[in-house]
Coordinates of C-alpha atoms and ligand atoms in Angstrom, one line a residue:
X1 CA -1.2 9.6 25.7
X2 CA -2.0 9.3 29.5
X3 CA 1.4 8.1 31.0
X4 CA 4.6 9.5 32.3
X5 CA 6.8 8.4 29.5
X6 CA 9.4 10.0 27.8
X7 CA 7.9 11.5 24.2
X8 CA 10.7 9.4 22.5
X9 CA 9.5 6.7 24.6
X10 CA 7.5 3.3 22.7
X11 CA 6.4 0.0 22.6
X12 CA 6.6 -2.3 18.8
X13 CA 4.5 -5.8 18.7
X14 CA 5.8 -7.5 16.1
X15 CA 9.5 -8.5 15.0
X16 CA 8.9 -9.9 11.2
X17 CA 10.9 -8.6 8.5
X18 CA 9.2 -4.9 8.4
X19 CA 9.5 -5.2 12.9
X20 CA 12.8 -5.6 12.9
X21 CA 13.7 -3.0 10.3
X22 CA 11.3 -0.5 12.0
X23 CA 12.9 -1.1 15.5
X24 CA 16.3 -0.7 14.2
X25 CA 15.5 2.9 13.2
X26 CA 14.1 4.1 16.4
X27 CA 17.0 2.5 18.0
X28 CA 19.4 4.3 15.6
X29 CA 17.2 7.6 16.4
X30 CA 18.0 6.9 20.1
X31 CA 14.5 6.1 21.2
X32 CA 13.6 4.1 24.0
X33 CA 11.9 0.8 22.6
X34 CA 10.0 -2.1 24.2
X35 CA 9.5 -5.2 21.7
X36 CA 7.6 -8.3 21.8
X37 CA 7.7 -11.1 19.7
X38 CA 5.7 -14.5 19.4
X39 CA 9.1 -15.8 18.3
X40 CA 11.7 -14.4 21.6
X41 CA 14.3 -15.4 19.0
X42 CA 13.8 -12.3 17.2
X43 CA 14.0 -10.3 19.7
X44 CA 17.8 -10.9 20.1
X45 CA 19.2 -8.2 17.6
X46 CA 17.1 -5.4 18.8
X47 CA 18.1 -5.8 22.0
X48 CA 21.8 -5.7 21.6
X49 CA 20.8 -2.8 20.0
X50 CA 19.4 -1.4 23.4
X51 CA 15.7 -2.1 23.3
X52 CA 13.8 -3.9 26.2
X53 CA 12.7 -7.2 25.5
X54 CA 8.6 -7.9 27.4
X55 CA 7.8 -11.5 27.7
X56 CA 4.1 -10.4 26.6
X57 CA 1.7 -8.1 24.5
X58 CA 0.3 -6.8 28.4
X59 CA 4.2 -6.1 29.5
X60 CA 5.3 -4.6 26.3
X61 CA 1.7 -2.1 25.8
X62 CA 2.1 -1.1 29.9
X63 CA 5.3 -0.1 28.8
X64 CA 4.8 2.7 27.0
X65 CA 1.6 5.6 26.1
X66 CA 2.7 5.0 22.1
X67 CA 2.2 1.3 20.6
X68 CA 3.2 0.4 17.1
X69 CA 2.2 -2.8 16.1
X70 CA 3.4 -4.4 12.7
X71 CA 2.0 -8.1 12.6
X72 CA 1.1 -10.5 10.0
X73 CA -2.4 -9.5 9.2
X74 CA -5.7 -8.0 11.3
X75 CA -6.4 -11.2 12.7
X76 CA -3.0 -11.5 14.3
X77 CA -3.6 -8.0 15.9
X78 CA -7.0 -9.1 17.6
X79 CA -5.4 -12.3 18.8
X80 CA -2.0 -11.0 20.3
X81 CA -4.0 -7.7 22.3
X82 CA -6.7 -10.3 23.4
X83 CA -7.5 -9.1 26.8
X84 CA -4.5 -6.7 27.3
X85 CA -5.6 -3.1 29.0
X86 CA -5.5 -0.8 26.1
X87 CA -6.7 2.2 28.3
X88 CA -5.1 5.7 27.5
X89 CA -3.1 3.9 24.8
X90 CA -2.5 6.0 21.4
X91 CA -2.5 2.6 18.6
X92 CA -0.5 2.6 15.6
X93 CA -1.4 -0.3 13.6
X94 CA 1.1 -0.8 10.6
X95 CA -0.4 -4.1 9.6
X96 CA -1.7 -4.8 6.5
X97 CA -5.2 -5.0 6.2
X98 CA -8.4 -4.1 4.3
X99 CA -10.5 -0.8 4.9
X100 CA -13.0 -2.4 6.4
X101 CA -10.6 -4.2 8.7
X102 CA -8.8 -0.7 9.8
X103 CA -12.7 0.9 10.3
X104 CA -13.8 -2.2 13.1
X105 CA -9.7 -2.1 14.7
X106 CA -10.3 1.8 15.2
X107 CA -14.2 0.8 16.7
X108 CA -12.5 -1.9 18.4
X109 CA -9.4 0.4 19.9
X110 CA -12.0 3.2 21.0
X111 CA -14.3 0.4 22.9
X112 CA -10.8 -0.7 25.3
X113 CA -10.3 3.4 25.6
X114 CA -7.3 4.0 23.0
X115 CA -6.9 6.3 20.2
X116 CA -6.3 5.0 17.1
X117 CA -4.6 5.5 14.2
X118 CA -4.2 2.9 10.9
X119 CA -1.3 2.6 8.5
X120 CA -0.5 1.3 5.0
X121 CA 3.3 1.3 4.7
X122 CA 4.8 1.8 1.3
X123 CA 8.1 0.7 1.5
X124 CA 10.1 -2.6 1.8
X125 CA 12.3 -3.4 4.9
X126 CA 15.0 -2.2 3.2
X127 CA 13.9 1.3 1.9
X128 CA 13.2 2.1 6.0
X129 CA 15.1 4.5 7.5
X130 CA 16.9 5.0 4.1
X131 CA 15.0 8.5 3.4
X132 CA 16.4 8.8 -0.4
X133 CA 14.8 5.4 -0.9
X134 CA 11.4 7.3 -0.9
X135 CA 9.5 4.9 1.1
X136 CA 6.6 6.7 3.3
X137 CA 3.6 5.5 4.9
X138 CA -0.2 6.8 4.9
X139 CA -2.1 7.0 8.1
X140 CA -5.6 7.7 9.0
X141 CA -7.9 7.6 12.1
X142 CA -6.9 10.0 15.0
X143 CA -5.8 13.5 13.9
X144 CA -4.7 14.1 17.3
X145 CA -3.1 10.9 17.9
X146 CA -0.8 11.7 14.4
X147 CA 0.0 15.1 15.4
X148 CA 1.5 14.1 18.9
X149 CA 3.4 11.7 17.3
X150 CA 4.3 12.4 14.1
X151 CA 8.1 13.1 14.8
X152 CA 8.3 9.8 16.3
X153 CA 6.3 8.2 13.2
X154 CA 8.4 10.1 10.9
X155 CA 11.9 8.0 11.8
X156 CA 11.4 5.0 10.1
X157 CA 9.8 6.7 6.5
X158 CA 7.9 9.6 5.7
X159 CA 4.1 9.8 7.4
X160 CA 1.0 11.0 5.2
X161 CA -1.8 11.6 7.1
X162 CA -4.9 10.8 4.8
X163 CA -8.1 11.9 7.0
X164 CA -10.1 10.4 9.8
X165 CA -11.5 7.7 8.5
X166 CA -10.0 5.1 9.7
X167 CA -10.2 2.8 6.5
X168 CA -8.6 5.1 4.2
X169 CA -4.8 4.6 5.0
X170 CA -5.7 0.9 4.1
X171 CA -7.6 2.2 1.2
X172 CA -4.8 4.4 -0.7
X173 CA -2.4 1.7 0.4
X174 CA -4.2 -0.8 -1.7
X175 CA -4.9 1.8 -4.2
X176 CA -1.1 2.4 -5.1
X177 CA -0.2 -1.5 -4.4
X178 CA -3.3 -2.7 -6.8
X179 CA -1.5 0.2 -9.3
X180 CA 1.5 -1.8 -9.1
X181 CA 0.3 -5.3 -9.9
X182 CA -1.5 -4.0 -13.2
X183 CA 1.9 -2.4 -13.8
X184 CA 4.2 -5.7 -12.9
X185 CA 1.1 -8.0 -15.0
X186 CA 1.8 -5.1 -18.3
X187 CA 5.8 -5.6 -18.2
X188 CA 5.3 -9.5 -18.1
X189 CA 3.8 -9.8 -20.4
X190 CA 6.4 -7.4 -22.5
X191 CA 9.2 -9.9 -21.6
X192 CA 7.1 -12.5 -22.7
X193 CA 6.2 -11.4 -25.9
X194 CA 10.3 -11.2 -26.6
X195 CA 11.2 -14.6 -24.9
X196 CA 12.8 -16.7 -27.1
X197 CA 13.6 -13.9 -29.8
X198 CA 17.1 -12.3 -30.3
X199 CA 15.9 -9.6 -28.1
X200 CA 18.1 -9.2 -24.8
X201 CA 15.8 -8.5 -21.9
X202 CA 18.3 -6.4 -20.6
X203 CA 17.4 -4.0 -24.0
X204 CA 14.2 -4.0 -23.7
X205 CA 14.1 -2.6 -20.0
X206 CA 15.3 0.9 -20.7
X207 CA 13.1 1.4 -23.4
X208 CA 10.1 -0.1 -21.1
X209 CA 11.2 1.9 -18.3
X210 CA 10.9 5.3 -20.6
X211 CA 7.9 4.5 -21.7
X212 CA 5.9 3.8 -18.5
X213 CA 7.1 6.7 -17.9
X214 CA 5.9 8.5 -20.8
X215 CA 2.6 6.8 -20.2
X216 CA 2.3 7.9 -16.7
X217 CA 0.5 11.3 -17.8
X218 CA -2.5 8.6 -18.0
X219 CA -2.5 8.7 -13.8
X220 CA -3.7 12.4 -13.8
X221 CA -5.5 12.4 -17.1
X222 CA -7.8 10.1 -15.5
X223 CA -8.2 12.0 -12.4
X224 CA -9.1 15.0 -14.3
X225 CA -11.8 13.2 -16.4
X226 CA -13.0 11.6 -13.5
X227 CA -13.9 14.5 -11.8
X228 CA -15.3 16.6 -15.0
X229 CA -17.1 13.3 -16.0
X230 CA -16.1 14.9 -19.4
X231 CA -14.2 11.7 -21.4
X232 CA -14.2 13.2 -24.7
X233 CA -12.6 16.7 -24.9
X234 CA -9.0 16.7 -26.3
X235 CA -8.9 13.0 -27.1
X236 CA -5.7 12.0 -28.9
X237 CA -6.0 8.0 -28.9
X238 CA -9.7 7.3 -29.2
X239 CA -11.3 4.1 -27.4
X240 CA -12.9 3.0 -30.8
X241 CA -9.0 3.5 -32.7
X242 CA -7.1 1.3 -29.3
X243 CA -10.0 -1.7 -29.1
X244 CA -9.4 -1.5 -32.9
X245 CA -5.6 -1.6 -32.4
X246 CA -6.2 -4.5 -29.4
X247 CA -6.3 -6.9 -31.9
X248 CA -2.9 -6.6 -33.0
X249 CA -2.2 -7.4 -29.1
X250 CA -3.5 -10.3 -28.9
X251 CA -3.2 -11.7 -32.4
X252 CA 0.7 -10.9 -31.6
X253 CA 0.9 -12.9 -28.6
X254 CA -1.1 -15.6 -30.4
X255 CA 1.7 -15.8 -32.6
X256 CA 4.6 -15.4 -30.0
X257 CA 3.0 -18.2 -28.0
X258 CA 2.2 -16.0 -25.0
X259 CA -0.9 -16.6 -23.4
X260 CA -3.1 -12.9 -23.1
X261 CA -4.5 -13.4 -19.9
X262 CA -2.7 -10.8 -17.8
X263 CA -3.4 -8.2 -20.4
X264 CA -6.8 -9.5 -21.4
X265 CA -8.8 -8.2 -19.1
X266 CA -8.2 -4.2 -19.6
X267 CA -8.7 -4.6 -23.4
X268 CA -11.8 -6.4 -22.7
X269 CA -13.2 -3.5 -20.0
X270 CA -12.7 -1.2 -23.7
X271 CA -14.2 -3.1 -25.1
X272 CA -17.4 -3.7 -23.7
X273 CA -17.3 0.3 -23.3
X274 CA -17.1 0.9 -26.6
X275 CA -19.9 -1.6 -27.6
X276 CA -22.4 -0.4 -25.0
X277 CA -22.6 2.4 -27.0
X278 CA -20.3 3.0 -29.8
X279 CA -21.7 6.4 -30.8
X280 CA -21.4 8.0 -27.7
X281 CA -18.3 6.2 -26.5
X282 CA -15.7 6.0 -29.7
X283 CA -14.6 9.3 -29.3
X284 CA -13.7 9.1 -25.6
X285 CA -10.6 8.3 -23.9
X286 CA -9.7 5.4 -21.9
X287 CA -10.5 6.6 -18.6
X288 CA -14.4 6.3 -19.5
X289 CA -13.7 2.6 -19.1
X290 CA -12.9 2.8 -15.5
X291 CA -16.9 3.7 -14.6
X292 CA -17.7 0.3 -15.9
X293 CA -15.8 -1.3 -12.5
X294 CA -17.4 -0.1 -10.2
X295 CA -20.4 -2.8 -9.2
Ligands
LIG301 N1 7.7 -7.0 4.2 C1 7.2 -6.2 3.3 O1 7.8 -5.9 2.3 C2 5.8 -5.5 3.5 C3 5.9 -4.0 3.2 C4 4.5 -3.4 3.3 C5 3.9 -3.7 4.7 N2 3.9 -5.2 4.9 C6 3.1 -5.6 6.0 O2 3.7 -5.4 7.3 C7 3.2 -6.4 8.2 C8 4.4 -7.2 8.7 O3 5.2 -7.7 7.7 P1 6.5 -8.4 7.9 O4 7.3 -8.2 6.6 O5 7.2 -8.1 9.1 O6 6.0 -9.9 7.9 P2 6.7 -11.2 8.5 O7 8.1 -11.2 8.4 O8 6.0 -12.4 7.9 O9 6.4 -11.1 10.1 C9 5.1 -11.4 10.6 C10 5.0 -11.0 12.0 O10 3.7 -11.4 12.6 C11 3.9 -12.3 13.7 N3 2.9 -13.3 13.7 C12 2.4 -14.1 12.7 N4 1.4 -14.8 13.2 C13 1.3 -14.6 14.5 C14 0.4 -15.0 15.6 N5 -0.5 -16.0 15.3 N6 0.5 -14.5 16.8 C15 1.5 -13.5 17.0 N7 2.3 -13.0 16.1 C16 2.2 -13.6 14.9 C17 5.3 -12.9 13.4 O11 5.8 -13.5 14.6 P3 6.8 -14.7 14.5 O12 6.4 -15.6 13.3 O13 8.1 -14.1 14.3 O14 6.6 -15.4 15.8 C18 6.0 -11.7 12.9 O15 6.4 -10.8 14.0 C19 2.3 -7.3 7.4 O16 1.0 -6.9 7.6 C20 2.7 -7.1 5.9 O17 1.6 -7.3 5.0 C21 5.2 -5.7 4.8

């Protein structure tokens, strides 16, 4: 950082839902804060709450050495800093985007003569600067960058710095959110498969709930096998005896009315494992399945 600001001292680009929570937090923290917004509208609660309002992305990154920008998508980033002196700058970009996109905004960022540093928040608005909520965020890019900041970075939700490579904050953020839709697809289907039965919802979540759970062991089971490449030792629930067991799956939402298409697809991946080679792959667990994605 190359100016004469105060460490506490930075500039946020974007007042959407996520903005606005993340500039109330600094605020709260007692940092100085300079906002922009496309919208001036939204500018109004943070400043009653003491931050300075710039009329543009060039006044609002000449404010300050730090600037955290949380926009709608990469695009939106290129377009608002089009032309604006990013010299000396140390970038925090907390919008969404894809690996790739992160890599060519760090490239981009070290062209204008910034530092760089990508994010992949995982947290709603409402679980920032609510520490018990558990929401944190993973960065990666500029080790240095992180490290004189990190205090800052840590107000709004925790900060986990996950290397230099500038596309893998975006990558374990996708990771964990592409986790979570498989998840949300699995307990749809679940309430499905009871709609119209004498089966409160409301029953069913507890014992869907403790059962995820119990199932979670599957999240480092899979790592383990993945490294050892060894899918067979200590198999309790054999691919051959769960494609066998799939049909029950879908003969049962046959049956309940409930289309199979969000489960589909994983029962399919075992079992074009299993009949690539059922010898070699009956035996195995699950996990094998996952080498089949990869294109
Ligand atoms: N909200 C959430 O739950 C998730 C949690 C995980 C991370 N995401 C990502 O955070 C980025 C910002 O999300 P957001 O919730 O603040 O999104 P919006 O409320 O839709 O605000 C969008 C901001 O982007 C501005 N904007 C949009 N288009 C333009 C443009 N062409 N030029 C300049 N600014 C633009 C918009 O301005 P305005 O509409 O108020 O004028 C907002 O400031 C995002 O990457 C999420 O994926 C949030």
């Amino acid at each position: 950082m190359t100016d004469n600001a105060p460490k506490n001292s930075l500039t946020l680009l974007g007042l959407g839902d996520m903005g606005t929570a993340l500039a109330r937090t600094w605020l709260a923290a007692g940092h100085r804060l300079t906002v922009w917004n496309r919208t001036a509208a939204k500018a109004a609660a943070p400043a009653a709450e003491g931050a300075v309002v710039a009329a543009s992305p060039a006044e609002a990154v000449a404010a300050n050495g730090l600037v955290v920008i949380c926009l709608l998508d990469d695009a939106t980033v290129g377009s608002a800093l089009d032309g604006v002196d990013l010299t000396g700058k140390d970038l925090v970009n907390l919008t969404t985007g894809t690996p790739a996109e992160g890599r060519a905004r760090a490239a981009w960022a070290e062209e204008r003569g910034a530092r760089f540093v990508d994010g992949g928040i995982m947290a709603t608005p409402t679980m920032i600067g609510v520490p018990e909520a558990g929401g944190y965020v993973f960065y990666s890019g500029s080790r240095a960058l992180f490290d004189t900041h990190r205090a800052t970075l840590e107000v709004p939700a925790g900060a986990r710095f996950v290397g230099e490579d500038p596309g893998h904050a975006a990558l374990h953020d996708v990771a964990l959110l592409s986790a979570m839709y498989g998840m949300f697809a699995g307990i749809s289907h679940a309430y499905a498969l009871i709609e119209g039965e004498d089966i409160a919802p409301k029953d069913l979540a507890p014992l869907l709930s403790e059962w995820l759970g119990a199932m979670g062991f599957f999240v480092g089971n899979a790592a383990e096998r993945l490294t050892s490449r060894d899918f067979t030792t200590g198999v309790v629930s054999s691919l051959a005896m769960q494609t066998a067991a799939s049909g029950t799956l879908l003969r049962t939402a046959e049956q309940q009315g409930v289309s199979a298409e969000l489960i589909s697809p994983y029962l399919d991946l075992m079992r074009r494992r299993l009949t690539a080679d059922p010898a070699a792959h009956g035996g195995e667990d699950t996990a094998g399945a996952i080498t089949l994605l990869k294109r």
